[in-house]
XYZ file of C-alpha atoms in Angstrom:
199
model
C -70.261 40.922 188.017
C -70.602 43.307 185.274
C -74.451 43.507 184.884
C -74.416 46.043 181.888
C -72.095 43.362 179.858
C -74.445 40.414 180.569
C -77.405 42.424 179.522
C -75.936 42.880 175.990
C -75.072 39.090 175.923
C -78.323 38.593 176.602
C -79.898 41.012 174.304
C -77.228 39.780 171.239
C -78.542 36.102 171.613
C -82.025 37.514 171.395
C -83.515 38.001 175.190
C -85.454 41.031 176.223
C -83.434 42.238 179.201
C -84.534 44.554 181.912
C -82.376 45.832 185.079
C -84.246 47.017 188.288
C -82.011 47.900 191.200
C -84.575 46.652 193.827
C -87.063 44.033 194.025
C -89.692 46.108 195.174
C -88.868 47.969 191.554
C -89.430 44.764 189.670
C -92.700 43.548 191.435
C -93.907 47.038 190.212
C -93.057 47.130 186.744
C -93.867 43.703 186.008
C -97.747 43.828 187.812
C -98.178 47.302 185.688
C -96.906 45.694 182.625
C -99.000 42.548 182.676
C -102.121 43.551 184.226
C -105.447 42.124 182.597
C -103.271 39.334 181.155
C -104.026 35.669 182.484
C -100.733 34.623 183.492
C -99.288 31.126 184.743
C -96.272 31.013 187.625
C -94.018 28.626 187.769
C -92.247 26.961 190.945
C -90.353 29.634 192.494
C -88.974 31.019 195.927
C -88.372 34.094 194.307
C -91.835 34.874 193.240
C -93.124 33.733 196.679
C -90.814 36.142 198.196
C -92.035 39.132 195.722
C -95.705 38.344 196.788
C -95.989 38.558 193.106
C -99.381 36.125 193.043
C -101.155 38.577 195.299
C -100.146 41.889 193.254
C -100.839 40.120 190.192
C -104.074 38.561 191.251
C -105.667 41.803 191.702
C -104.725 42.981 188.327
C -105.689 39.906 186.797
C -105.927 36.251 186.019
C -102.778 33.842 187.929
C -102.602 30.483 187.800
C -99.901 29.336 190.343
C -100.148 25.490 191.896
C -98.373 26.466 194.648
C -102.167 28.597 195.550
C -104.228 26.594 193.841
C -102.746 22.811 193.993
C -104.381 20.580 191.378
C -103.427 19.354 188.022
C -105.933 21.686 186.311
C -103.733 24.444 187.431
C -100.576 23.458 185.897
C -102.537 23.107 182.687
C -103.821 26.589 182.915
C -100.676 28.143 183.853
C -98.905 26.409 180.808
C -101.290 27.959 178.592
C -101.614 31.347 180.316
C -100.706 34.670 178.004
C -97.740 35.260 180.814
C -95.932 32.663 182.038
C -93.073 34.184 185.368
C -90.763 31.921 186.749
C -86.854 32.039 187.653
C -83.734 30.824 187.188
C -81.711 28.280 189.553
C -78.801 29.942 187.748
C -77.484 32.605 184.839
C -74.294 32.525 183.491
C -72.740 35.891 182.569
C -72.001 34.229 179.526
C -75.537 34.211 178.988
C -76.678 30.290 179.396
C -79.783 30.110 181.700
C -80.153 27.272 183.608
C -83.443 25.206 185.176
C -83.308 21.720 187.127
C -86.477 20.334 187.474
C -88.393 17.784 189.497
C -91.591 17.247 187.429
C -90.555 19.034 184.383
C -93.529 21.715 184.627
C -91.494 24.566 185.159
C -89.627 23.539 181.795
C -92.624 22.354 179.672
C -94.656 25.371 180.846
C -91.610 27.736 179.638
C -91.525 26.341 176.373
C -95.130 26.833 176.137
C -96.830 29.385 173.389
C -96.961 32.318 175.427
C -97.269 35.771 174.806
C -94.191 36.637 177.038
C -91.770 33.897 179.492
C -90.182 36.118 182.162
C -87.535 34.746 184.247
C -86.682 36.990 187.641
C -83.113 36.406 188.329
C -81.847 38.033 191.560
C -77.841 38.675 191.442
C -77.438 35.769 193.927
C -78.033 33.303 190.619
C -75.594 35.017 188.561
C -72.140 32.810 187.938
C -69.216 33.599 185.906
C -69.588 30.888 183.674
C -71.872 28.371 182.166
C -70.314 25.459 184.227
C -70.346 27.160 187.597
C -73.685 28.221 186.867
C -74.471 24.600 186.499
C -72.473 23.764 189.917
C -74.807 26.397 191.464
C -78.138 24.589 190.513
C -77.017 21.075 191.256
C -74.976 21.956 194.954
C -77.083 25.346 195.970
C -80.281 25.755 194.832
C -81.285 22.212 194.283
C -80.348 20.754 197.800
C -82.075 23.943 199.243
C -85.097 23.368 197.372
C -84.670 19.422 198.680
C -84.741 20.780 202.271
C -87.408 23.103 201.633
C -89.901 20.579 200.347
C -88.822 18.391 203.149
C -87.471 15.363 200.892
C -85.434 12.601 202.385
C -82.153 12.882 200.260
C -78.513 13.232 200.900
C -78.394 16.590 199.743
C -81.721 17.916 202.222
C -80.444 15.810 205.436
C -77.142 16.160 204.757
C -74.730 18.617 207.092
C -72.797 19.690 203.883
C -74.617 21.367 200.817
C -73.493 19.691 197.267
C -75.610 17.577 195.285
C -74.882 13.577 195.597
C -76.540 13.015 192.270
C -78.447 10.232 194.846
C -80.888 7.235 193.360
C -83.852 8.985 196.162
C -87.144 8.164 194.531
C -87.496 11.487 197.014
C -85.136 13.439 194.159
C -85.942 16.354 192.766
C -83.555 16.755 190.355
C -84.682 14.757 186.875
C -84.577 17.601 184.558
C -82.082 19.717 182.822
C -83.162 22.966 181.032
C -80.149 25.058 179.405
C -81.694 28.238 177.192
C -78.804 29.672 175.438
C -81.481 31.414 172.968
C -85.259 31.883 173.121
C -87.292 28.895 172.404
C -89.471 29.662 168.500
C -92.715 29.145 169.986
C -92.857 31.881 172.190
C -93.540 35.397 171.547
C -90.726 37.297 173.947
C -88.304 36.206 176.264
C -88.111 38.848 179.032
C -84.947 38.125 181.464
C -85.232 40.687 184.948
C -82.094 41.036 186.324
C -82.549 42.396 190.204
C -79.920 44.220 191.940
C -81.062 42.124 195.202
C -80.444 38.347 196.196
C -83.728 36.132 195.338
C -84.632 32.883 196.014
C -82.477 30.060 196.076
């Protein structure tokens, strides 16, 4: 992959891209750059991983359901000045890609932040926009499934693909492609991380 290429497709279609060789480098600049802001988290191995609530919280306000597990959270988070999440994949052709359960990791991105930051480790980095795709449905998505212990095809399964299954236990009912920044928010701040992240 050819990181300094995909940071000026990003940039040319209007992201705000950042590179940090380590993740330990990212946690750091992103807790010194948005302390004292309230900030909402989305849904995201990758953030657990960082211990990015716990920095953060000691720097400032974080709303993250996965802490605090109520609806009032979600609402707070999707109106936070911050809003972090990931990616389940990023094409080098610069498409970034979301499936979603609920739909609050999409509807709180789309929000009217000051700043959206998506944390993409080089594991979630695909050639193009259609293996990208193929990575969210067969790789993240069924590992999600088995993380949340769901009873579908793709979490009980022996092989890992998507079976695009009728489970009422499915977690994949949304589709999120950004292949700009959304109008309503202020910046769009993609972290690319030398290290593999999350799912």
């Amino acid at each position: 992959m050819d990181i300094p290429r995909l940071q000026k497709t990003l940039e040319a279609a209007g992201f705000t891209v950042q590179w940090f060789p380590t993740a330990q480098a990212a946690k750091e600049a992103l807790v010194a750059r948005f302390a004292g802001k309230t900030i909402g988290m989305g849904g995201s191995v990758t953030l657990r991983d960082l211990g990015l609530y716990e920095a953060l919280s000691q720097r400032g306000t974080v709303y993250w359901h996965w802490q605090q597990p109520c609806p009032e959270t979600l609402a707070q988070a999707a109106q936070a000045q911050v809003y972090l999440t990931s990616v389940n994949a990023l094409a080098e052709t610069g498409q970034l890609v979301n499936i979603d359960g609920t739909g609050n990791r999409i509807s709180a991105a789309a929000g009217a932040h000051e700043t959206v930051c998506y944390l993409v480790g080089r594991n979630k980095i695909a050639p193009t926009f259609q293996q990208a795709l193929w990575r969210a449905r067969n790789i993240a998505a069924p590992l999600n499934a088995r993380r949340l212990h769901r009873k579908t095809p793709c979490a009980q399964g022996e092989t890992l693909r998507c079976y695009d299954c009728r489970s009422p236990e499915r977690i994949c009912n949304g589709l999120s492609v950004l292949w700009r920044p959304l109008g309503g928010v202020g910046e769009t701040l993609v972290c690319l991380v030398g290290e593999d992240l999350g799912y």
